[in-house]
mmCIF file of C-alpha atoms in Angstrom:
data_model
loop_
_atom_site.group_PDB
_atom_site.id
_atom_site.type_symbol
_atom_site.label_atom_id
_atom_site.label_comp_id
_atom_site.label_asym_id
_atom_site.label_seq_id
_atom_site.Cartn_x
_atom_site.Cartn_y
_atom_site.Cartn_z
ATOM 1 C CA MET A 1 30.964 -47.675 211.172
ATOM 2 C CA LYS A 2 31.921 -44.054 211.538
ATOM 3 C CA ASP A 3 35.072 -43.359 213.542
ATOM 4 C CA ILE A 4 34.634 -41.957 217.035
ATOM 5 C CA LYS A 5 35.766 -38.353 217.287
ATOM 6 C CA HIS A 6 38.951 -37.660 219.274
ATOM 7 C CA PRO A 7 38.928 -33.913 219.884
ATOM 8 C CA LYS A 8 41.992 -32.200 221.266
ATOM 9 C CA LYS A 9 41.890 -31.108 224.873
ATOM 10 C CA LYS A 10 41.315 -27.388 224.931
ATOM 11 C CA PHE A 11 42.928 -26.759 228.326
ATOM 12 C CA LYS A 12 46.004 -27.974 230.138
ATOM 13 C CA LYS A 13 45.371 -29.626 233.500
ATOM 14 C CA THR A 14 47.780 -31.020 236.071
ATOM 15 C CA GLU A 15 47.823 -34.785 235.660
ATOM 16 C CA ARG A 16 46.863 -36.879 238.691
ATOM 17 C CA VAL A 17 48.639 -40.235 238.628
ATOM 18 C CA PRO A 18 46.510 -42.819 240.465
ATOM 19 C CA PRO A 19 48.097 -45.028 243.141
ATOM 20 C CA GLU A 20 49.241 -48.558 242.386
ATOM 21 C CA GLY A 21 46.406 -50.865 241.383
ATOM 22 C CA TYR A 22 44.028 -48.169 240.098
ATOM 23 C CA GLU A 23 43.252 -47.168 236.517
ATOM 24 C CA SER A 24 42.016 -43.696 237.468
ATOM 25 C CA SER A 25 42.100 -41.278 240.364
ATOM 26 C CA ASN A 26 38.317 -41.409 240.548
ATOM 27 C CA ASP A 27 38.394 -45.175 241.121
ATOM 28 C CA PHE A 28 40.899 -44.621 243.913
ATOM 29 C CA PHE A 29 38.866 -41.883 245.601
ATOM 30 C CA GLU A 30 35.694 -43.915 245.372
ATOM 31 C CA ASP A 31 37.414 -46.809 247.162
ATOM 32 C CA VAL A 32 38.719 -44.438 249.839
ATOM 33 C CA PHE A 33 35.280 -42.887 250.268
ATOM 34 C CA MET A 34 33.507 -46.228 250.617
ATOM 35 C CA ASP A 35 36.009 -47.660 253.116
ATOM 36 C CA LYS A 36 34.550 -46.754 256.508
ATOM 37 C CA ASP A 37 37.692 -47.960 258.316
ATOM 38 C CA MET A 38 40.005 -45.572 256.456
ATOM 39 C CA ILE A 39 41.732 -42.867 258.518
ATOM 40 C CA TRP A 40 41.104 -39.761 256.441
ATOM 41 C CA MET A 41 44.239 -37.567 256.438
ATOM 42 C CA GLY A 42 44.604 -36.925 252.722
ATOM 43 C CA GLN A 43 42.157 -34.139 251.832
ATOM 44 C CA ASN A 44 42.317 -31.646 254.728
ATOM 45 C CA THR A 45 38.720 -32.447 255.659
ATOM 46 C CA ASN A 46 37.262 -31.881 259.115
ATOM 47 C CA HIS A 47 35.669 -34.843 260.911
ATOM 48 C CA LEU A 48 35.138 -33.282 264.350
ATOM 49 C CA HIS A 49 31.603 -31.839 264.146
ATOM 50 C CA ASP A 50 28.509 -32.716 266.133
ATOM 51 C CA ASP A 51 24.980 -32.631 264.636
ATOM 52 C CA ILE A 52 24.124 -28.908 264.523
ATOM 53 C CA ILE A 53 24.822 -28.447 260.821
ATOM 54 C CA ALA A 54 23.547 -31.911 259.894
ATOM 55 C CA ASP A 55 20.265 -31.360 261.759
ATOM 56 C CA ALA A 56 19.600 -28.111 259.884
ATOM 57 C CA MET A 57 20.078 -29.845 256.550
ATOM 58 C CA ALA A 58 17.978 -32.830 257.621
ATOM 59 C CA SER A 59 15.160 -30.447 258.515
ATOM 60 C CA CYS A 60 15.397 -28.878 255.065
ATOM 61 C CA VAL A 61 15.164 -32.314 253.457
ATOM 62 C CA LYS A 62 12.265 -33.404 255.674
ATOM 63 C CA ASP A 63 10.303 -30.282 254.737
ATOM 64 C CA LYS A 64 11.086 -30.961 251.050
ATOM 65 C CA GLU A 65 12.416 -27.454 250.558
ATOM 66 C CA TYR A 66 14.668 -28.919 247.859
ATOM 67 C CA CYS A 67 11.666 -29.101 245.525
ATOM 68 C CA LYS A 68 12.053 -25.358 244.948
ATOM 69 C CA TYR A 69 14.897 -23.448 243.350
ATOM 70 C CA PRO A 70 16.766 -21.230 245.807
ATOM 71 C CA PRO A 71 17.251 -17.513 245.125
ATOM 72 C CA PRO A 72 19.768 -17.405 242.236
ATOM 73 C CA GLU A 73 22.321 -15.420 244.265
ATOM 74 C CA GLY A 74 21.675 -17.257 247.521
ATOM 75 C CA PHE A 75 19.824 -16.395 250.693
ATOM 76 C CA SER A 76 20.511 -12.849 251.848
ATOM 77 C CA GLU A 77 20.814 -14.106 255.435
ATOM 78 C CA LEU A 78 23.705 -16.374 254.452
ATOM 79 C CA ARG A 79 25.492 -13.654 252.506
ATOM 80 C CA GLN A 80 25.213 -11.277 255.457
ATOM 81 C CA LEU A 81 26.469 -13.931 257.891
ATOM 82 C CA ILE A 82 29.575 -14.386 255.730
ATOM 83 C CA LEU A 83 30.230 -10.637 255.758
ATOM 84 C CA ASP A 84 29.750 -10.584 259.530
ATOM 85 C CA ASP A 85 32.158 -13.490 259.948
ATOM 86 C CA LEU A 86 34.821 -11.598 257.996
ATOM 87 C CA GLY A 87 33.998 -8.216 259.511
ATOM 88 C CA PHE A 88 33.471 -6.586 256.100
ATOM 89 C CA ASP A 89 31.092 -3.660 255.603
ATOM 90 C CA ASN A 90 31.457 -2.438 252.027
ATOM 91 C CA CYS A 91 31.712 -5.721 250.136
ATOM 92 C CA GLU A 92 29.433 -8.065 248.260
ATOM 93 C CA VAL A 93 29.237 -11.862 248.440
ATOM 94 C CA LEU A 94 28.875 -14.208 245.476
ATOM 95 C CA LEU A 95 27.971 -17.736 246.597
ATOM 96 C CA THR A 96 29.436 -20.589 244.546
ATOM 97 C CA ALA A 97 29.408 -24.380 244.428
ATOM 98 C CA GLY A 98 32.573 -24.617 246.500
ATOM 99 C CA ALA A 99 35.518 -22.239 246.762
ATOM 100 C CA THR A 100 36.998 -23.954 243.692
ATOM 101 C CA GLU A 101 34.248 -22.473 241.545
ATOM 102 C CA SER A 102 35.005 -19.061 243.056
ATOM 103 C CA LEU A 103 38.630 -19.428 241.971
ATOM 104 C CA TYR A 104 37.618 -20.360 238.431
ATOM 105 C CA LEU A 105 35.191 -17.462 238.094
ATOM 106 C CA CYS A 106 37.809 -14.969 239.292
ATOM 107 C CA MET A 107 40.281 -16.182 236.671
ATOM 108 C CA GLN A 108 37.731 -16.273 233.867
ATOM 109 C CA ALA A 109 36.252 -12.858 234.597
ATOM 110 C CA LEU A 110 39.374 -10.839 235.397
ATOM 111 C CA LEU A 111 42.358 -12.213 233.478
ATOM 112 C CA GLU A 112 43.313 -11.200 229.939
ATOM 113 C CA PRO A 113 45.493 -13.075 227.393
ATOM 114 C CA ASN A 114 48.570 -10.887 227.994
ATOM 115 C CA ASP A 115 48.425 -11.102 231.798
ATOM 116 C CA ASN A 116 50.500 -13.212 234.127
ATOM 117 C CA ILE A 117 49.821 -14.244 237.697
ATOM 118 C CA ILE A 118 52.093 -15.183 240.572
ATOM 119 C CA LEU A 119 51.655 -18.336 242.642
ATOM 120 C CA SER A 120 53.835 -20.208 245.102
ATOM 121 C CA ASP A 121 55.298 -23.688 244.813
ATOM 122 C CA PRO A 122 54.218 -25.574 246.920
ATOM 123 C CA GLY A 123 50.650 -24.386 246.524
ATOM 124 C CA TYR A 124 47.227 -25.321 245.233
ATOM 125 C CA PHE A 125 47.720 -26.455 241.612
ATOM 126 C CA ILE A 126 44.154 -26.018 240.457
ATOM 127 C CA ILE A 127 44.462 -22.217 240.702
ATOM 128 C CA GLY A 128 47.322 -22.307 238.212
ATOM 129 C CA ASP A 129 45.375 -24.701 235.983
ATOM 130 C CA PHE A 130 42.499 -22.240 235.849
ATOM 131 C CA ALA A 131 44.756 -19.238 235.299
ATOM 132 C CA ASN A 132 46.511 -20.944 232.383
ATOM 133 C CA ARG A 133 43.197 -21.021 230.521
ATOM 134 C CA PHE A 134 42.806 -17.262 230.505
ATOM 135 C CA ALA A 135 46.237 -15.674 231.042
ATOM 136 C CA ASN A 136 49.548 -15.789 229.218
ATOM 137 C CA ASP A 137 51.724 -17.108 232.026
ATOM 138 C CA VAL A 138 51.600 -18.496 235.547
ATOM 139 C CA LYS A 139 54.776 -17.882 237.525
ATOM 140 C CA TYR A 140 55.386 -20.409 240.287
ATOM 141 C CA VAL A 141 57.741 -18.929 242.874
ATOM 142 C CA PRO A 142 59.723 -21.532 244.875
ATOM 143 C CA ILE A 143 59.045 -21.016 248.592
ATOM 144 C CA TYR A 144 60.073 -24.335 250.138
ATOM 145 C CA ASN A 145 62.880 -22.948 252.271
ATOM 146 C CA GLU A 146 63.370 -21.560 255.749
ATOM 147 C CA GLU A 147 64.813 -18.282 254.471
ATOM 148 C CA CYS A 148 61.417 -17.086 253.196
ATOM 149 C CA GLY A 149 59.494 -18.777 255.982
ATOM 150 C CA TYR A 150 57.961 -21.298 253.573
ATOM 151 C CA LYS A 151 55.671 -18.697 252.007
ATOM 152 C CA LEU A 152 55.549 -16.075 249.299
ATOM 153 C CA THR A 153 57.008 -12.841 250.662
ATOM 154 C CA PRO A 154 56.641 -9.233 249.494
ATOM 155 C CA GLU A 155 60.310 -9.350 248.477
ATOM 156 C CA LEU A 156 59.777 -12.450 246.336
ATOM 157 C CA LEU A 157 56.757 -10.811 244.743
ATOM 158 C CA LYS A 158 58.825 -7.759 243.771
ATOM 159 C CA GLU A 159 61.542 -9.996 242.314
ATOM 160 C CA ASN A 160 59.104 -11.978 240.164
ATOM 161 C CA MET A 161 56.509 -9.466 239.025
ATOM 162 C CA ASP A 162 56.698 -7.438 235.831
ATOM 163 C CA GLU A 163 54.567 -4.998 233.837
ATOM 164 C CA ASN A 164 52.205 -7.814 232.802
ATOM 165 C CA THR A 165 51.528 -9.127 236.300
ATOM 166 C CA LYS A 166 47.817 -8.827 236.965
ATOM 167 C CA MET A 167 47.098 -11.022 239.982
ATOM 168 C CA VAL A 168 48.921 -12.370 243.046
ATOM 169 C CA ILE A 169 47.689 -15.497 244.828
ATOM 170 C CA LEU A 170 47.983 -15.572 248.615
ATOM 171 C CA ILE A 171 46.801 -18.882 250.082
ATOM 172 C CA ASP A 172 46.677 -18.030 253.752
ATOM 173 C CA PRO A 173 47.244 -20.305 255.632
ATOM 174 C CA LEU A 174 49.039 -22.171 252.883
ATOM 175 C CA ASN A 175 48.059 -25.606 251.663
ATOM 176 C CA PRO A 176 50.142 -27.825 252.120
ATOM 177 C CA LEU A 177 52.526 -26.301 254.681
ATOM 178 C CA GLY A 178 50.358 -24.393 257.144
ATOM 179 C CA SER A 179 52.428 -21.209 256.937
ATOM 180 C CA SER A 180 50.528 -17.931 257.290
ATOM 181 C CA TYR A 181 50.978 -14.166 256.982
ATOM 182 C CA THR A 182 51.503 -11.496 259.580
ATOM 183 C CA GLU A 183 49.543 -8.278 259.490
ATOM 184 C CA GLU A 184 52.653 -6.352 258.450
ATOM 185 C CA GLU A 185 53.311 -8.710 255.537
ATOM 186 C CA LEU A 186 49.764 -8.289 254.276
ATOM 187 C CA LYS A 187 50.092 -4.511 254.525
ATOM 188 C CA GLU A 188 53.214 -4.738 252.357
ATOM 189 C CA PHE A 189 51.404 -6.869 249.788
ATOM 190 C CA ALA A 190 48.564 -4.363 249.797
ATOM 191 C CA GLN A 191 50.932 -1.462 249.160
ATOM 192 C CA ILE A 192 52.561 -3.289 246.250
ATOM 193 C CA ALA A 193 49.137 -4.064 244.806
ATOM 194 C CA ILE A 194 47.965 -0.469 245.124
ATOM 195 C CA GLU A 195 51.137 0.923 243.544
ATOM 196 C CA ASN A 196 51.069 -1.546 240.634
ATOM 197 C CA ASP A 197 47.314 -1.957 240.110
ATOM 198 C CA LEU A 198 47.276 -5.669 240.933
ATOM 199 C CA TYR A 199 44.508 -7.946 242.126
ATOM 200 C CA LEU A 200 45.232 -9.753 245.375
ATOM 201 C CA LEU A 201 43.436 -13.085 245.548
ATOM 202 C CA HIS A 202 43.379 -13.969 249.249
ATOM 203 C CA ASP A 203 42.283 -17.583 249.727
ATOM 204 C CA VAL A 204 41.381 -17.865 253.424
ATOM 205 C CA THR A 205 39.991 -21.410 253.331
ATOM 206 C CA TYR A 206 41.905 -22.441 256.478
ATOM 207 C CA LYS A 207 41.755 -19.152 258.399
ATOM 208 C CA ASP A 208 39.782 -20.474 261.382
ATOM 209 C CA PHE A 209 42.513 -22.960 262.301
ATOM 210 C CA ALA A 210 45.158 -20.196 262.542
ATOM 211 C CA ARG A 211 46.480 -18.830 265.820
ATOM 212 C CA LYS A 212 46.058 -15.324 264.377
ATOM 213 C CA HIS A 213 44.697 -14.322 261.002
ATOM 214 C CA PHE A 214 44.385 -11.033 259.119
ATOM 215 C CA LEU A 215 42.499 -10.022 255.976
ATOM 216 C CA VAL A 216 44.207 -8.104 253.189
ATOM 217 C CA GLU A 217 40.854 -6.660 252.056
ATOM 218 C CA ASN A 218 41.220 -4.263 254.999
ATOM 219 C CA TYR A 219 44.383 -2.805 253.440
ATOM 220 C CA ALA A 220 43.657 -3.048 249.696
ATOM 221 C CA PRO A 221 39.892 -2.570 249.348
ATOM 222 C CA GLY A 222 38.631 -2.490 245.807
ATOM 223 C CA GLN A 223 41.296 -4.811 244.446
ATOM 224 C CA THR A 224 41.167 -7.798 246.800
ATOM 225 C CA LEU A 225 39.284 -11.027 246.120
ATOM 226 C CA THR A 226 38.645 -12.989 249.320
ATOM 227 C CA ILE A 227 37.947 -16.691 248.727
ATOM 228 C CA TYR A 228 35.783 -18.261 251.448
ATOM 229 C CA SER A 229 35.110 -21.968 251.984
ATOM 230 C CA PHE A 230 32.747 -24.043 254.109
ATOM 231 C CA SER A 231 34.724 -27.223 253.471
ATOM 232 C CA LYS A 232 37.198 -27.027 256.343
ATOM 233 C CA ILE A 233 36.262 -25.525 259.734
ATOM 234 C CA PHE A 234 32.565 -26.175 258.967
ATOM 235 C CA GLY A 235 33.272 -29.765 257.901
ATOM 236 C CA MET A 236 31.137 -29.424 254.752
ATOM 237 C CA ALA A 237 33.609 -30.525 252.065
ATOM 238 C CA GLY A 238 31.204 -32.909 250.324
ATOM 239 C CA LEU A 239 28.445 -30.293 250.192
ATOM 240 C CA ARG A 240 30.287 -27.919 247.840
ATOM 241 C CA ILE A 241 29.640 -24.374 248.962
ATOM 242 C CA GLY A 242 31.946 -21.389 249.043
ATOM 243 C CA ALA A 243 32.061 -17.739 248.069
ATOM 244 C CA VAL A 244 34.107 -14.917 246.657
ATOM 245 C CA ILE A 245 33.852 -11.591 248.460
ATOM 246 C CA SER A 246 34.977 -8.299 246.967
ATOM 247 C CA SER A 247 33.864 -4.797 246.059
ATOM 248 C CA LYS A 248 30.531 -4.430 244.292
ATOM 249 C CA PRO A 249 32.100 -3.432 240.942
ATOM 250 C CA ILE A 250 34.383 -6.503 240.943
ATOM 251 C CA ILE A 251 31.607 -8.890 241.979
ATOM 252 C CA SER A 252 29.411 -7.436 239.236
ATOM 253 C CA VAL A 253 32.029 -8.414 236.655
ATOM 254 C CA ILE A 254 32.457 -11.899 238.160
ATOM 255 C CA LYS A 255 28.684 -12.453 238.185
ATOM 256 C CA ASN A 256 28.759 -11.951 234.443
ATOM 257 C CA ALA A 257 30.827 -15.172 234.158
ATOM 258 C CA VAL A 258 28.489 -17.303 236.293
ATOM 259 C CA VAL A 259 27.169 -20.517 234.710
ATOM 260 C CA ASN A 260 25.248 -21.815 237.729
ATOM 261 C CA ASP A 261 22.580 -19.109 237.531
ATOM 262 C CA LEU A 262 19.902 -21.217 239.248
ATOM 263 C CA GLY A 263 21.659 -20.922 242.578
ATOM 264 C CA VAL A 264 23.721 -22.941 245.039
ATOM 265 C CA ASN A 265 22.324 -26.147 246.583
ATOM 266 C CA ILE A 266 19.494 -25.141 248.921
ATOM 267 C CA ILE A 267 20.160 -27.911 251.490
ATOM 268 C CA THR A 268 23.789 -26.844 251.696
ATOM 269 C CA GLN A 269 22.779 -23.226 252.278
ATOM 270 C CA TYR A 270 20.651 -24.275 255.253
ATOM 271 C CA GLY A 271 23.678 -26.072 256.674
ATOM 272 C CA ALA A 272 25.945 -23.081 256.070
ATOM 273 C CA ILE A 273 23.528 -20.728 257.841
ATOM 274 C CA ALA A 274 23.340 -23.072 260.831
ATOM 275 C CA GLY A 275 27.115 -23.394 260.870
ATOM 276 C CA LEU A 276 27.730 -19.657 260.912
ATOM 277 C CA LYS A 277 25.062 -19.026 263.556
ATOM 278 C CA SER A 278 26.500 -21.694 265.858
ATOM 279 C CA LYS A 279 30.201 -21.161 265.114
ATOM 280 C CA ASN A 280 31.023 -19.767 268.549
ATOM 281 C CA GLU A 281 29.610 -22.931 270.145
ATOM 282 C CA TRP A 282 32.018 -25.376 268.476
ATOM 283 C CA LYS A 283 34.963 -23.551 266.865
ATOM 284 C CA ASP A 284 37.203 -23.505 269.936
ATOM 285 C CA LYS A 285 36.701 -27.203 270.568
ATOM 286 C CA ILE A 286 37.690 -28.127 267.017
ATOM 287 C CA ARG A 287 40.722 -25.861 267.195
ATOM 288 C CA GLU A 288 41.844 -27.354 270.519
ATOM 289 C CA ILE A 289 41.591 -30.916 269.219
ATOM 290 C CA SER A 290 43.449 -29.957 266.050
ATOM 291 C CA PHE A 291 46.285 -28.253 267.969
ATOM 292 C CA GLU A 292 46.610 -31.269 270.261
ATOM 293 C CA ASN A 293 46.654 -33.606 267.271
ATOM 294 C CA GLN A 294 49.440 -31.768 265.511
ATOM 295 C CA LYS A 295 51.403 -31.697 268.761
ATOM 296 C CA LEU A 296 51.211 -35.502 268.892
ATOM 297 C CA ILE A 297 52.466 -35.685 265.299
ATOM 298 C CA LYS A 298 55.348 -33.327 266.133
ATOM 299 C CA GLU A 299 56.408 -35.470 269.098
ATOM 300 C CA MET A 300 56.357 -38.561 266.921
ATOM 301 C CA VAL A 301 58.269 -36.933 264.042
ATOM 302 C CA ASP A 302 60.983 -35.683 266.403
ATOM 303 C CA GLY A 303 61.790 -39.295 267.204
ATOM 304 C CA VAL A 304 62.292 -40.410 263.584
ATOM 305 C CA ASP A 305 65.726 -39.906 261.995
ATOM 306 C CA GLY A 306 65.732 -38.054 258.678
ATOM 307 C CA VAL A 307 62.239 -36.610 259.153
ATOM 308 C CA PHE A 308 61.170 -33.084 260.152
ATOM 309 C CA LEU A 309 58.292 -30.605 259.975
ATOM 310 C CA PRO A 310 59.161 -27.569 257.801
ATOM 311 C CA VAL A 311 56.413 -25.514 259.491
ATOM 312 C CA TYR A 312 55.375 -26.015 263.106
ATOM 313 C CA PRO A 313 52.978 -25.188 264.498
ATOM 314 C CA SER A 314 50.826 -25.233 261.407
ATOM 315 C CA ASP A 315 48.172 -22.527 261.164
ATOM 316 C CA ALA A 316 45.965 -24.778 259.039
ATOM 317 C CA ASN A 317 44.544 -28.233 259.636
ATOM 318 C CA MET A 318 47.332 -29.904 257.687
ATOM 319 C CA MET A 319 51.128 -30.041 257.672
ATOM 320 C CA ALA A 320 53.966 -31.317 255.529
ATOM 321 C CA ILE A 321 56.267 -34.017 256.896
ATOM 322 C CA ASP A 322 59.627 -33.797 255.141
ATOM 323 C CA VAL A 323 61.059 -37.289 254.609
ATOM 324 C CA SER A 324 63.894 -36.338 252.238
ATOM 325 C CA GLY A 325 66.487 -37.279 254.844
ATOM 326 C CA THR A 326 65.324 -40.895 254.730
ATOM 327 C CA GLY A 327 65.730 -41.373 250.983
ATOM 328 C CA ILE A 328 62.115 -42.595 250.801
ATOM 329 C CA ASN A 329 59.852 -41.428 247.999
ATOM 330 C CA PRO A 330 56.678 -39.865 249.487
ATOM 331 C CA LYS A 331 54.489 -41.664 246.953
ATOM 332 C CA LYS A 332 55.820 -45.028 248.131
ATOM 333 C CA LEU A 333 55.214 -43.897 251.696
ATOM 334 C CA SER A 334 51.611 -42.881 250.992
ATOM 335 C CA ASN A 335 50.977 -46.209 249.203
ATOM 336 C CA TYR A 336 52.422 -48.102 252.178
ATOM 337 C CA LEU A 337 50.227 -46.214 254.659
ATOM 338 C CA PHE A 338 47.171 -46.639 252.447
ATOM 339 C CA LYS A 339 47.487 -50.401 252.702
ATOM 340 C CA ARG A 340 47.319 -49.901 256.476
ATOM 341 C CA LYS A 341 44.089 -47.895 256.208
ATOM 342 C CA ILE A 342 45.701 -44.436 256.457
ATOM 343 C CA PHE A 343 44.999 -42.052 253.582
ATOM 344 C CA ALA A 344 47.729 -39.383 253.314
ATOM 345 C CA ARG A 345 48.892 -37.373 250.301
ATOM 346 C CA GLU A 346 52.308 -37.387 248.631
ATOM 347 C CA GLY A 347 53.967 -34.049 247.956
ATOM 348 C CA GLU A 348 53.648 -34.151 244.175
ATOM 349 C CA TYR A 349 49.954 -33.323 244.609
ATOM 350 C CA THR A 350 50.897 -29.787 245.658
ATOM 351 C CA SER A 351 54.383 -29.218 244.238
ATOM 352 C CA GLU A 352 56.233 -29.979 241.020
ATOM 353 C CA LEU A 353 59.547 -28.723 242.402
ATOM 354 C CA PHE A 354 59.504 -30.209 245.903
ATOM 355 C CA GLY A 355 56.934 -32.993 245.761
ATOM 356 C CA ASP A 356 59.594 -35.657 246.237
ATOM 357 C CA ARG A 357 60.440 -34.269 249.685
ATOM 358 C CA TYR A 358 57.289 -34.436 251.791
ATOM 359 C CA LEU A 359 54.075 -36.158 252.749
ATOM 360 C CA ARG A 360 51.040 -33.985 253.508
ATOM 361 C CA VAL A 361 48.754 -35.026 256.347
ATOM 362 C CA SER A 362 45.676 -33.360 257.797
ATOM 363 C CA PHE A 363 44.785 -33.708 261.456
ATOM 364 C CA SER A 364 41.223 -32.437 262.056
ATOM 365 C CA ILE A 365 40.156 -35.999 262.823
ATOM 366 C CA PRO A 366 39.542 -37.850 266.100
ATOM 367 C CA THR A 367 42.647 -38.002 268.292
ATOM 368 C CA GLU A 368 42.452 -41.800 268.523
ATOM 369 C CA GLN A 369 43.036 -41.947 264.784
ATOM 370 C CA ILE A 370 46.017 -39.608 265.087
ATOM 371 C CA LYS A 371 47.487 -41.990 267.663
ATOM 372 C CA VAL A 372 47.175 -44.840 265.162
ATOM 373 C CA PHE A 373 49.010 -42.733 262.578
ATOM 374 C CA CYS A 374 51.747 -41.941 265.107
ATOM 375 C CA VAL A 375 52.296 -45.677 265.591
ATOM 376 C CA GLU A 376 52.162 -46.630 261.913
ATOM 377 C CA PHE A 377 54.268 -43.805 260.451
ATOM 378 C CA PRO A 378 57.577 -44.799 262.155
ATOM 379 C CA LYS A 379 56.905 -48.428 261.206
ATOM 380 C CA ALA A 380 56.430 -47.378 257.583
ATOM 381 C CA ILE A 381 59.687 -45.409 257.571
ATOM 382 C CA GLU A 382 61.580 -48.315 259.064
ATOM 383 C CA ALA A 383 60.113 -50.796 256.575
ATOM 384 C CA LEU A 384 60.766 -48.620 253.521
ATOM 385 C CA ARG A 385 64.330 -47.775 254.551
ATOM 386 C CA LYS A 386 65.143 -51.474 254.131
ATOM 387 C CA LYS A 387 63.926 -51.630 250.529
#
């Protein structure tokens, strides 16, 4: 019998080590997904919506609109609603199957082999994974300290950039910490980008949870890539729809890298349109619940020795809980909570340098579930201290 081929992996990808008792991460996530009693705090998803978006998608299904292909670049109404939501006039929207696809397309279309890009650690690893496929180097700048406000600063950018730097990644607010940028900071980034001919990739996935939020496209038009997601405030994570918004010349280049040229899921687009049209009806309520939930977590954390919140209040729908003062490994903590039906995420998922310091939890879930977490977390710390 002929030997099975074992080709080499063409790209490097951050390894995901599955929790105890699982052979693969997919097996773990399938178990989490199927467990209806699980408190979902591990993926920054939003579980606070009513039926407006769901009803629009159900209507699409009932009418069997899914039998037809959608327009290959998406419905013009949806693209205009995204521009209106951002307040952009002279930009173009490219719809994608989730903001993750937008990130990939930006890297593939715009980076060259001699380029490097600048990211923060902690941050969103998959951006670096994508960049490593097309650029020479990805520079992870350590930002887990109070001095820099737990975020990449213009000063840190200047210290780490060189003549080969092509792109700067601003995740704003930042996953996993919830730190965000002031208008003045974004103006400084814009000036650096203009002076050095850099792309600014501004991932605004969590912008609608922020107390205040600003868009760097307004200060560096023509060289900003705004990454837009429906997964968080719209609660549509499983539906996979997002977008990249930029100048027409940049979007034209990115379109040239598109693989999914038969369009984004038509049912999802109906939901996204309904979500944007109704946003003013539900956004404030979701924000209020989320702010109250993180306040409850803060009050609980303040009563646990060796534990603190690096960033509070968070401007996203997640926060990091630093447990380094307890001597407890965050992975052991997440495994312990998982057995008690609470899905949280250890720090190594978002940081190679500081992943052994914190647990990441999201809080756009019903307040009753947050109260359960606030009871179980101190118990977990107490139990693991004894081991």
